[in-house]
Coordinates of C-alpha atoms in Angstrom, one line a residue:
M190 CA 0.0 0.0 0.0
L191 CA 1.3 3.4 -0.9
N192 CA 2.3 6.1 1.6
R193 CA 2.5 3.8 4.7
Y194 CA 5.5 3.5 7.0
P195 CA 6.2 0.2 8.9
L196 CA 5.6 0.5 12.6
W197 CA 9.3 0.7 13.5
K198 CA 9.7 3.9 11.5
Y199 CA 6.9 5.6 13.3
L200 CA 8.3 4.5 16.7
L201 CA 11.8 5.7 15.7
I202 CA 10.5 9.1 14.7
L203 CA 8.5 9.3 17.9
L204 CA 11.5 8.4 20.0
V205 CA 13.7 11.0 18.3
V206 CA 11.0 13.7 18.9
L207 CA 10.6 12.7 22.5
V208 CA 14.3 12.8 23.2
G209 CA 14.5 16.2 21.4
L210 CA 11.7 17.6 23.6
I211 CA 13.4 16.4 26.8
Y212 CA 16.8 17.8 26.0
S213 CA 15.5 21.1 24.7
L214 CA 13.3 21.7 27.8
P215 CA 16.2 23.1 30.0
N216 CA 16.4 26.0 27.7
L217 CA 12.9 27.1 28.8
F218 CA 14.3 27.7 32.3
P219 CA 16.3 30.9 32.3
E220 CA 19.4 31.4 34.4
D221 CA 18.9 33.2 37.7
P222 CA 20.8 36.5 38.3
A223 CA 23.1 35.9 41.2
V224 CA 26.0 37.3 43.2
Q225 CA 28.9 35.0 44.0
I226 CA 31.2 35.5 47.0
S227 CA 34.6 33.7 46.9
S228 CA 38.0 34.1 48.4
D229 CA 40.7 36.5 47.1
G230 CA 43.5 34.0 47.2
G231 CA 43.3 32.4 50.6
D232 CA 41.0 29.8 52.1
F233 CA 37.3 30.7 52.0
S234 CA 35.6 31.4 55.3
L235 CA 32.3 33.2 55.9
D236 CA 30.5 32.4 59.1
E237 CA 26.7 32.0 59.2
R238 CA 26.2 35.1 61.4
R239 CA 28.0 37.4 59.0
L240 CA 26.0 35.8 56.1
D241 CA 22.8 36.4 57.9
R242 CA 23.7 40.1 58.4
L243 CA 24.3 40.3 54.6
E244 CA 20.9 38.8 53.9
S245 CA 19.2 41.3 56.3
S246 CA 21.0 44.3 54.8
L247 CA 19.9 43.2 51.3
A248 CA 16.3 42.8 52.4
D249 CA 16.4 46.2 54.0
A250 CA 17.4 47.6 50.6
D251 CA 14.4 46.0 49.0
I252 CA 16.6 43.4 47.1
D253 CA 14.5 40.3 46.7
I254 CA 16.6 37.2 47.4
Q255 CA 15.5 33.9 45.9
S256 CA 17.9 31.6 47.7
V257 CA 21.3 31.3 49.2
E258 CA 23.6 28.4 48.3
R259 CA 26.8 27.6 50.0
D260 CA 29.7 25.2 49.2
A261 CA 33.3 24.8 50.4
N262 CA 34.7 27.6 48.2
S263 CA 32.0 30.1 47.7
V264 CA 28.5 31.4 48.5
L265 CA 25.9 32.0 45.7
I266 CA 23.1 34.4 46.4
R267 CA 20.3 34.0 43.8
L268 CA 18.2 37.1 43.1
N269 CA 14.8 37.5 41.6
N270 CA 15.5 40.7 39.7
P271 CA 18.6 41.2 37.4
D272 CA 18.4 44.9 38.0
D273 CA 19.4 44.3 41.6
Q274 CA 22.6 42.5 40.8
I275 CA 25.0 45.5 40.7
Q276 CA 23.5 47.1 43.8
A277 CA 23.7 43.8 45.7
R278 CA 27.3 43.3 44.6
D279 CA 28.3 46.8 45.7
M280 CA 26.6 46.4 49.1
I281 CA 28.2 43.0 49.8
S282 CA 31.7 44.2 48.7
E283 CA 31.5 47.2 51.0
S284 CA 30.3 45.1 53.9
L285 CA 32.9 42.3 53.5
G286 CA 35.9 44.5 52.7
D287 CA 39.2 43.1 51.4
G288 CA 39.9 39.4 51.2
Y289 CA 36.8 38.5 49.2
V290 CA 35.8 38.6 45.6
V291 CA 32.2 39.5 44.9
A292 CA 31.2 38.9 41.3
L293 CA 28.1 38.9 39.2
N294 CA 27.0 35.5 38.0
L295 CA 24.3 33.6 36.3
A296 CA 23.1 30.4 38.0
Q297 CA 21.4 27.6 36.2
S298 CA 17.8 26.8 37.3
T299 CA 17.3 23.5 35.5
P300 CA 14.9 21.2 37.4
A301 CA 16.5 18.3 39.2
W302 CA 14.6 15.6 37.2
L303 CA 16.1 17.1 34.0
E304 CA 19.6 17.3 35.5
S305 CA 19.3 13.6 36.5
L306 CA 18.9 12.8 32.7
A307 CA 22.1 14.9 32.0
A308 CA 19.9 17.5 30.3
S309 CA 21.3 21.1 30.5
P310 CA 20.7 24.3 28.5
M311 CA 22.8 25.5 25.6
T312 CA 26.0 27.1 26.5
L313 CA 25.9 30.8 25.7
G314 CA 28.7 32.8 24.2
L315 CA 30.3 36.0 25.5
D316 CA 27.9 38.2 23.6
L317 CA 24.9 36.5 25.1
R318 CA 25.9 35.4 28.6
G319 CA 28.4 38.0 29.4
G320 CA 31.9 37.3 30.7
V321 CA 35.4 38.7 30.5
H322 CA 37.6 39.8 27.6
F323 CA 41.4 40.1 28.1
L324 CA 43.9 41.5 25.6
L325 CA 47.3 40.2 26.7
E326 CA 50.7 41.5 25.5
V327 CA 53.7 39.2 25.3
D328 CA 57.0 40.7 26.4
M329 CA 59.2 39.6 23.5
E330 CA 62.3 41.2 24.9
A331 CA 61.9 39.1 28.1
A332 CA 61.5 36.0 25.9
V333 CA 64.9 36.7 24.3
K334 CA 66.5 37.4 27.6
Q335 CA 65.2 34.3 29.2
R336 CA 66.5 32.2 26.3
L337 CA 70.0 33.8 26.6
E338 CA 70.1 33.2 30.3
V339 CA 69.3 29.5 29.7
N340 CA 72.0 29.4 27.0
A341 CA 74.5 31.1 29.3
S342 CA 73.8 28.5 32.0
A343 CA 74.4 25.7 29.6
M344 CA 77.6 27.3 28.4
R345 CA 79.0 27.6 31.9
E346 CA 78.3 23.9 32.6
T347 CA 80.0 22.9 29.3
L348 CA 83.1 25.0 30.2
R349 CA 83.3 23.5 33.7
D350 CA 83.1 20.0 32.3
E351 CA 86.0 20.8 29.9
R352 CA 87.9 22.6 32.7
I353 CA 88.1 25.9 30.8
R354 CA 88.4 28.8 33.2
Y355 CA 86.1 31.8 32.9
R356 CA 85.5 34.8 35.1
N357 CA 82.0 36.1 34.7
T358 CA 79.0 35.9 32.4
E359 CA 76.7 38.8 31.5
V360 CA 73.5 39.0 29.3
V361 CA 73.3 42.4 27.6
D362 CA 70.5 43.1 25.1
R363 CA 70.7 40.2 22.6
S364 CA 74.2 39.1 23.5
I365 CA 76.1 37.1 26.1
H366 CA 79.5 38.4 27.2
M367 CA 82.0 36.1 28.8
D368 CA 85.4 37.0 30.3
F369 CA 88.4 34.7 30.3
M370 CA 91.9 34.7 31.9
N371 CA 93.7 34.7 28.5
A372 CA 93.1 34.6 24.8
E373 CA 94.0 30.9 24.6
D374 CA 91.1 30.0 27.0
R375 CA 88.8 32.3 25.0
D376 CA 89.6 30.7 21.7
Q377 CA 89.2 27.2 23.1
A378 CA 85.8 28.2 24.6
R379 CA 84.7 29.8 21.4
Q380 CA 85.5 26.7 19.4
L381 CA 83.6 24.5 21.9
I382 CA 80.5 26.7 22.3
S383 CA 80.1 27.5 18.6
R384 CA 79.6 23.8 18.0
D385 CA 76.6 23.6 20.3
F386 CA 75.2 27.1 19.5
P387 CA 75.4 27.7 15.8
N388 CA 72.7 30.4 15.9
L389 CA 75.0 32.9 17.5
E390 CA 77.4 35.4 16.0
Y391 CA 80.7 35.4 17.7
A392 CA 83.2 38.3 18.2
N393 CA 86.3 38.7 20.3
L394 CA 86.4 41.5 22.9
E395 CA 89.5 43.3 24.0
R396 CA 89.9 43.6 27.8
D397 CA 92.4 45.4 30.0
R398 CA 92.9 42.1 31.7
G399 CA 92.4 38.8 30.0
A400 CA 90.1 38.3 27.0
G401 CA 86.4 38.6 26.3
L402 CA 83.9 36.9 24.0
S403 CA 80.7 38.3 22.7
M404 CA 77.9 36.0 21.4
T405 CA 74.9 37.7 19.7
L406 CA 71.7 36.2 18.5
T407 CA 71.0 36.5 14.7
D408 CA 67.8 38.2 13.5
A409 CA 66.5 34.8 12.4
A410 CA 67.2 33.3 15.8
V411 CA 65.4 36.2 17.5
K412 CA 62.3 35.8 15.3
E413 CA 62.3 32.1 16.0
I414 CA 62.4 32.7 19.8
Q415 CA 59.6 35.2 19.6
D416 CA 57.4 33.0 17.5
Y417 CA 58.0 30.1 19.9
A418 CA 57.2 32.3 22.9
I419 CA 53.8 33.4 21.6
N420 CA 52.9 29.9 20.4
Q421 CA 53.9 28.4 23.7
N422 CA 52.0 31.0 25.6
L423 CA 48.9 30.3 23.4
T424 CA 49.2 26.6 24.3
T425 CA 49.7 27.3 28.0
L426 CA 46.8 29.8 28.2
R427 CA 44.5 27.3 26.5
N428 CA 45.5 24.6 29.1
R429 CA 44.9 27.1 31.9
V430 CA 41.5 28.1 30.6
N431 CA 40.5 24.4 30.2
E432 CA 41.5 23.9 33.9
L433 CA 39.1 26.7 34.8
G434 CA 36.3 24.7 33.2
V435 CA 35.0 27.5 31.0
A436 CA 32.8 26.3 28.1
E437 CA 34.0 27.3 24.6
P438 CA 36.6 29.9 25.5
L439 CA 38.4 31.9 22.9
V440 CA 42.2 32.0 23.0
Q441 CA 43.8 33.3 19.8
R442 CA 46.7 35.3 18.5
Q443 CA 46.1 39.0 17.5
G444 CA 49.0 40.6 15.7
P445 CA 52.6 39.8 16.3
A446 CA 52.7 40.0 20.1
R447 CA 49.2 40.0 21.5
I448 CA 46.7 37.3 22.6
V449 CA 43.0 37.6 23.0
V450 CA 41.3 35.6 25.8
E451 CA 37.5 35.5 26.1
L452 CA 35.8 33.6 28.9
P453 CA 32.0 33.4 28.5
G454 CA 30.0 33.3 31.8
V455 CA 32.9 34.3 34.0
Q456 CA 32.2 37.3 36.1
D457 CA 34.8 36.7 38.8
T458 CA 37.5 38.7 37.0
A459 CA 39.9 38.5 40.0
A460 CA 40.0 34.7 39.9
A461 CA 40.3 34.7 36.1
K462 CA 43.2 37.2 36.1
R463 CA 44.9 35.3 38.9
I464 CA 45.0 32.1 36.8
V465 CA 45.2 33.4 33.2
G466 CA 47.7 36.2 33.9
A467 CA 49.9 34.4 36.3
T468 CA 53.4 34.1 34.9
A469 CA 54.7 32.0 37.8
N470 CA 57.5 29.5 37.1
L471 CA 59.8 27.4 39.2
E472 CA 63.6 26.9 39.2
F473 CA 65.3 24.2 41.2
R474 CA 68.8 25.3 42.3
L475 CA 71.5 24.1 44.7
E476 CA 72.4 26.2 47.7
A477 CA 75.8 27.7 47.2
R478 CA 78.7 26.5 49.3
P479 CA 80.6 29.0 51.5
D480 CA 83.6 28.9 49.2
T481 CA 81.7 29.5 46.0
P482 CA 82.8 32.6 44.0
E483 CA 80.3 35.5 44.2
S484 CA 80.1 35.6 40.4
E485 CA 78.4 32.2 40.5
T486 CA 75.9 32.9 43.2
E487 CA 72.7 34.9 43.7
S488 CA 71.0 35.8 47.0
Y489 CA 67.2 35.5 47.4
A490 CA 64.8 36.1 50.2
F491 CA 62.3 33.6 51.4
R492 CA 58.7 34.2 50.2
N493 CA 56.9 34.2 53.6
Q494 CA 59.8 34.6 56.0
E495 CA 60.8 38.2 56.4
G496 CA 64.5 38.8 56.8
R497 CA 65.6 35.3 55.9
T498 CA 67.8 34.9 52.8
A499 CA 69.9 32.2 51.1
N500 CA 72.7 32.1 48.5
L501 CA 71.9 30.0 45.5
M502 CA 73.9 28.8 42.6
R503 CA 73.2 30.7 39.4
D504 CA 73.0 27.5 37.4
V505 CA 69.5 26.0 37.2
I506 CA 69.0 22.2 37.6
I507 CA 65.5 22.2 35.9
T508 CA 62.6 24.7 35.5
G509 CA 58.9 24.3 35.6
D510 CA 59.0 23.4 31.9
S511 CA 60.1 19.9 32.9
V512 CA 57.0 19.3 35.0
S513 CA 54.7 16.7 33.4
N514 CA 52.0 16.7 36.1
A515 CA 51.4 18.4 39.5
N516 CA 48.7 17.9 42.1
R517 CA 47.8 19.4 45.4
S518 CA 47.8 17.2 48.5
F519 CA 48.6 17.3 52.3
D520 CA 51.6 16.0 54.2
Q521 CA 51.3 13.9 57.4
N522 CA 50.9 17.1 59.5
G523 CA 48.0 18.4 57.4
R524 CA 50.1 21.1 55.7
P525 CA 49.5 21.7 51.9
Q526 CA 52.1 20.4 49.4
V527 CA 52.4 19.9 45.7
N528 CA 53.3 16.5 44.3
I529 CA 55.4 16.8 41.1
N530 CA 56.1 14.4 38.3
L531 CA 58.9 15.3 35.8
D532 CA 59.3 14.3 32.2
G533 CA 62.1 12.0 31.1
T534 CA 64.7 14.8 30.5
G535 CA 63.8 16.6 33.7
G536 CA 64.0 13.4 35.7
T537 CA 67.4 12.6 34.3
L538 CA 68.8 16.1 35.1
M539 CA 67.3 16.0 38.6
N540 CA 68.8 12.6 39.3
R541 CA 72.2 13.6 37.9
A542 CA 72.3 16.8 40.1
T543 CA 71.1 15.2 43.3
R544 CA 73.0 11.9 43.4
T545 CA 76.3 13.8 43.5
N546 CA 75.0 16.4 46.1
I547 CA 73.5 14.2 48.9
G548 CA 73.5 16.2 52.1
R549 CA 73.4 19.5 50.3
N550 CA 70.4 21.9 50.3
M551 CA 68.3 22.4 47.2
A552 CA 66.0 25.4 46.8
V553 CA 62.8 25.8 44.9
L554 CA 62.7 29.4 43.5
F555 CA 59.3 30.9 42.7
I556 CA 59.5 33.4 39.9
E557 CA 56.6 35.7 39.1
H558 CA 56.6 38.5 36.4
K559 CA 54.4 41.5 37.3
T560 CA 53.8 45.0 36.2
R561 CA 53.5 48.4 38.0
E562 CA 51.0 50.8 36.4
R563 CA 51.0 54.5 36.8
T564 CA 49.1 57.2 34.9
V565 CA 51.0 60.1 33.3
L566 CA 50.0 63.1 31.3
E567 CA 51.2 63.1 27.7
D568 CA 50.1 65.9 25.4
G569 CA 47.2 66.7 27.8
K570 CA 46.0 63.1 27.8
E571 CA 46.2 60.5 30.5
T572 CA 48.3 57.5 29.5
V573 CA 48.9 54.3 31.5
V574 CA 52.6 53.4 31.7
R575 CA 53.4 49.8 32.6
T576 CA 56.7 49.0 34.1
P577 CA 57.5 45.2 34.1
Y578 CA 59.4 43.7 37.0
T579 CA 60.2 40.2 38.3
E580 CA 59.8 38.9 41.8
R581 CA 62.0 35.9 42.8
S582 CA 61.6 34.3 46.2
I583 CA 62.4 30.9 47.8
I584 CA 59.4 28.8 48.8
S585 CA 61.4 25.7 49.9
L586 CA 64.9 24.9 51.0
A587 CA 65.4 21.2 51.9
T588 CA 68.3 18.9 52.4
I589 CA 68.8 16.3 49.7
Q590 CA 68.5 12.9 51.5
S591 CA 68.9 10.7 48.5
A592 CA 69.0 10.9 44.7
L593 CA 65.7 12.2 43.3
G594 CA 64.1 10.9 40.2
N595 CA 60.9 11.8 38.3
S596 CA 58.7 12.3 41.4
F597 CA 59.0 14.5 44.5
R598 CA 57.1 17.1 46.4
I599 CA 57.2 20.8 47.3
T600 CA 56.4 21.9 50.8
G601 CA 56.4 25.2 52.6
L602 CA 53.2 26.6 51.0
D603 CA 50.9 28.9 52.9
S604 CA 47.4 27.6 52.1
P605 CA 45.6 24.9 50.1
T606 CA 44.5 27.6 47.7
E607 CA 48.1 28.6 47.0
A608 CA 49.0 24.9 46.6
A609 CA 46.1 24.4 44.2
D610 CA 47.0 27.4 42.1
L611 CA 50.6 26.5 41.9
A612 CA 49.7 22.9 40.9
L613 CA 47.4 24.2 38.2
L614 CA 50.1 26.6 36.8
L615 CA 52.7 23.9 36.7
R616 CA 50.3 21.3 35.3
S617 CA 49.1 23.6 32.5
G618 CA 52.7 24.6 31.6
S619 CA 54.7 27.7 32.2
L620 CA 54.7 30.7 30.0
A621 CA 57.6 31.1 27.6
A622 CA 57.6 34.9 28.2
P623 CA 55.8 37.2 30.6
I624 CA 52.4 38.6 29.5
Y625 CA 50.7 41.8 30.6
F626 CA 47.1 42.9 30.5
A627 CA 46.9 45.5 27.8
Q628 CA 43.1 45.6 28.0
E629 CA 40.4 44.2 30.2
R630 CA 36.6 44.3 29.5
T631 CA 33.7 42.8 31.4
I632 CA 30.4 42.2 29.6
G633 CA 27.6 42.1 32.1
P634 CA 24.7 39.6 32.1
S635 CA 22.2 42.4 31.5
L636 CA 23.8 43.3 28.1
G637 CA 23.7 39.6 27.2
A638 CA 20.0 39.4 28.2
K639 CA 19.2 42.2 25.7
N640 CA 21.1 40.4 23.0
I641 CA 19.1 37.2 23.8
E642 CA 15.8 39.0 23.6
R643 CA 16.7 40.5 20.2
G644 CA 17.9 37.1 19.0
I645 CA 14.7 35.4 20.1
F646 CA 12.7 38.2 18.4
S647 CA 14.5 37.6 15.1
V648 CA 13.9 33.9 15.3
I649 CA 10.2 34.5 16.0
V650 CA 9.8 37.0 13.1
G651 CA 11.7 34.7 10.7
G652 CA 9.7 31.7 11.7
L653 CA 6.4 33.5 11.4
L654 CA 7.2 34.7 7.9
V655 CA 8.1 31.1 6.8
V656 CA 4.9 29.8 8.4
A657 CA 2.8 32.4 6.7
F658 CA 4.3 31.6 3.3
M659 CA 3.8 27.9 3.6
L660 CA 0.2 28.2 4.7
I661 CA -0.6 30.6 1.9
R662 CA 1.3 28.6 -0.8
Y663 CA 0.5 25.0 0.2
K664 CA -2.7 25.2 2.4
A665 CA -3.2 21.9 4.2
F666 CA 0.3 20.6 3.2
G667 CA 1.6 23.9 4.5
V668 CA 0.3 22.9 8.0
I669 CA 2.3 19.7 7.8
A670 CA 5.4 21.6 6.7
N671 CA 5.0 24.0 9.6
L672 CA 4.6 21.1 12.1
A673 CA 7.8 19.6 10.7
L674 CA 9.5 23.0 11.0
A675 CA 8.6 23.2 14.7
V676 CA 10.0 19.7 15.3
N677 CA 13.2 20.8 13.4
L678 CA 13.7 23.8 15.8
V679 CA 13.2 21.5 18.8
L680 CA 15.7 19.0 17.5
L681 CA 18.2 21.7 16.7
V682 CA 18.1 23.2 20.2
A683 CA 18.3 19.7 21.7
A684 CA 21.3 18.8 19.5
M685 CA 23.2 22.0 20.5
S686 CA 22.4 21.3 24.2
L687 CA 23.5 17.7 24.0
L688 CA 26.8 18.5 22.2
G689 CA 27.6 21.4 24.4
A690 CA 27.8 23.8 21.4
T691 CA 28.0 27.4 22.3
L692 CA 25.2 29.7 21.1
T693 CA 26.4 33.2 20.0
L694 CA 24.7 36.0 18.1
P695 CA 26.1 34.7 14.8
G696 CA 24.8 31.3 15.9
I697 CA 21.3 32.8 16.2
A698 CA 21.7 34.1 12.7
G699 CA 22.5 30.5 11.7
I700 CA 19.2 29.4 13.3
V701 CA 17.2 32.0 11.4
L702 CA 18.9 30.8 8.2
T703 CA 18.1 27.2 9.1
L704 CA 14.4 28.1 9.6
G705 CA 14.4 29.5 6.1
M706 CA 16.3 26.6 4.6
A707 CA 14.4 23.9 6.5
V708 CA 11.3 24.3 4.4
D709 CA 13.3 24.0 1.1
A710 CA 12.9 20.2 1.2
N711 CA 9.1 20.5 1.6
V712 CA 9.0 23.1 -1.2
L713 CA 10.8 20.7 -3.5
I714 CA 8.6 17.8 -2.5
F715 CA 5.3 19.7 -2.7
E716 CA 6.2 21.3 -6.1
R717 CA 7.0 17.8 -7.4
I718 CA 3.7 16.5 -6.1
R719 CA 2.0 19.3 -8.1
E720 CA 3.8 18.3 -11.2
E721 CA 2.8 14.6 -10.8
L722 CA -0.8 15.6 -10.3
R723 CA -0.7 17.6 -13.6
T724 CA 0.5 14.5 -15.4
G725 CA -2.6 12.7 -14.4
L726 CA -1.4 10.6 -11.4
S727 CA -3.8 9.9 -8.6
A728 CA -3.3 11.7 -5.3
Q729 CA -1.6 8.8 -3.5
Q730 CA 0.7 8.1 -6.5
A731 CA 1.6 11.8 -6.7
I732 CA 2.5 11.9 -3.0
H733 CA 4.6 8.8 -3.3
A734 CA 6.4 10.0 -6.5
G735 CA 6.9 13.5 -5.0
Y736 CA 8.7 12.2 -1.9
E737 CA 10.7 9.5 -3.8
R738 CA 11.9 11.7 -6.7
A739 CA 12.7 14.8 -4.7
V740 CA 15.1 13.1 -2.3
T741 CA 18.1 13.2 -4.6
S742 CA 17.8 17.0 -5.2
I743 CA 17.3 17.6 -1.4
V744 CA 20.3 15.5 -0.4
D745 CA 22.5 17.1 -3.1
A746 CA 21.6 20.7 -2.1
N747 CA 22.0 20.1 1.7
I748 CA 25.3 18.2 1.4
T749 CA 26.7 21.1 -0.6
T750 CA 25.7 23.6 2.1
L751 CA 27.0 21.2 4.8
L752 CA 30.4 21.1 3.1
V753 CA 30.5 25.0 3.1
A754 CA 29.6 25.0 6.8
L755 CA 32.4 22.5 7.6
I756 CA 34.9 24.7 5.7
L757 CA 33.7 27.7 7.6
F758 CA 34.2 25.8 10.9
S759 CA 37.7 24.6 10.0
I760 CA 39.1 27.9 8.9
G761 CA 37.0 30.4 10.8
T762 CA 37.4 31.7 14.4
G763 CA 35.0 32.9 17.0
P764 CA 31.7 34.2 15.5
V765 CA 32.3 32.4 12.2
K766 CA 32.5 29.0 14.0
G767 CA 29.4 29.8 16.0
F768 CA 27.5 30.4 12.7
A769 CA 28.9 27.2 11.1
V770 CA 28.0 25.0 14.1
T771 CA 24.3 26.0 14.1
L772 CA 24.1 25.9 10.3
S773 CA 25.6 22.4 10.2
L774 CA 23.3 21.0 12.9
G775 CA 20.4 22.8 11.3
I776 CA 21.0 21.1 7.9
L777 CA 21.1 17.6 9.5
T778 CA 17.9 18.2 11.5
S779 CA 16.1 19.8 8.5
M780 CA 16.8 16.9 6.3
F781 CA 15.4 14.5 8.9
T782 CA 12.2 16.6 9.5
G783 CA 11.7 17.6 5.9
I784 CA 11.9 14.1 4.5
M785 CA 10.9 11.7 7.3
V786 CA 8.8 13.7 9.8
S787 CA 6.7 15.5 7.2
R788 CA 6.1 12.2 5.2
A789 CA 5.1 10.5 8.5
L790 CA 2.6 13.2 9.1
V791 CA 1.2 12.9 5.5
N792 CA 1.1 9.1 5.9
L793 CA -0.8 9.3 9.2
S794 CA -3.3 11.9 7.9
I795 CA -4.2 10.7 4.4
G796 CA -1.9 7.8 3.6
G797 CA -3.7 4.8 2.1
K798 CA -7.1 6.7 2.1
P799 CA -9.2 7.4 -1.0
V800 CA -8.4 11.1 -1.7
K801 CA -9.9 12.7 -4.8
K802 CA -8.3 16.2 -4.4
L803 CA -5.2 17.4 -2.5
W804 CA -5.2 20.8 -0.9
I805 CA -1.8 21.7 -2.1

């Protein structure tokens, strides 16, 4: 019998539609405006009495609180009115004072029964949900200097192994200067070093006493170092952002020395800056012996012990770059520590250094690059001048009891939060060069809400125009096409929610385009049915021929568009990818609804029945 599906096809379509309804439902429950209270670096502590006073003061200011939720690291205060968010944040910040971060937030309100089915709303992009936008600048000169200092350390080790005497080493601009006792030692050192460092230009220096050697990086080597620095920083920042658990962040290069970081949904800018902008790294060095020449030692203060210092060797055993994994834990006395695993090269270097220095102290040097900002007047305009500086302090000084390998631990940390942050920074990788915040912008949830309203309005207008056209053009069959269109929208939203795709303003444009394209399949089918009717076929035969013969054209047209969407996704960034995602998913769902769902509706309504005239 024509125009009849087997039972399993109806059941399959019904199952797909039911799953789509369930997983699209969370999007009907809007996020609640909220204020989040967290710690500004230390352990979080906010007693119940103080929290009760905060609630009372908010109530006195006519700020309607929906609920208060507390966990180990923060307090979330849900509000009923988004217009109260800023006032509530300011009041709480003033009441709590320093030591706390009070940030705007949006809290999910998905019912528990939907959450038990792993159903959650679509992730919203920065332009819809709000969040933070950072423009970071990479210090290229510091990248070159750091590479030269590493090279200088390797050179000193090589010269000591070959018993070639040198007096001091200095890094100046893009060069390394070394002094020797005589020209013979210098020439021997030059021949040895040039074999390991061919990317340097060598020149002899005249000295009043002894002889000098200058080693300067070539322009090609400098460019290579700078490219490596920004690419390594991109990788490290992506790892850090992933550790933060931000959905669909944007981390991309902008120009020769800048990186853009966008974190949708993050309103706690202090926490984001602490992790994203931290340029902390570690160096493991031996403590200097009393008879070590001053030119080979450096003195550093302890991080949290005022007045205490130690002399360390200038040579570095390993840096944080050799860390393959790091996790926070606690020692037998309940004090925080960081367990570290090294890669193969780092483990070998650590073992080589410690097995010959048992009984000697080894220090963990914490290095952090920061900037001081001051405002100056230039040509009558205020300009922010940033002065970079580096803080180095010892966080641990322990005696080597036995040869160390790939695993050991760092103690002497102040708090579990400090240990967790240090472990995260080491685990995600160190920065190849310091970065500074050139621009910081926070997009509030209220602006995102306006964009969502406008986006929904555009979808409604586009949908209504399509619905009106189909009803006017195809009458009863237009109703079937519109029902299939509604199913298509439900399935598209459900697919984006299930896949965790991020919805942005360009993504909404993709949905509007999908609504227009979704009826293309039905237009092709219905026009083919009209043609078959004009050739004299019966109603049932025309319907069967229309669906069967239009499938090839439908698949061909949609696959072509799908390939374009995939290309856009592969080569595009940010907004272009958001558009490509919704367009791709929309093509797949529209093919399903246009071919299978609409035919199922036709089969159920008139399939197999004697029909003399079709309202099409």
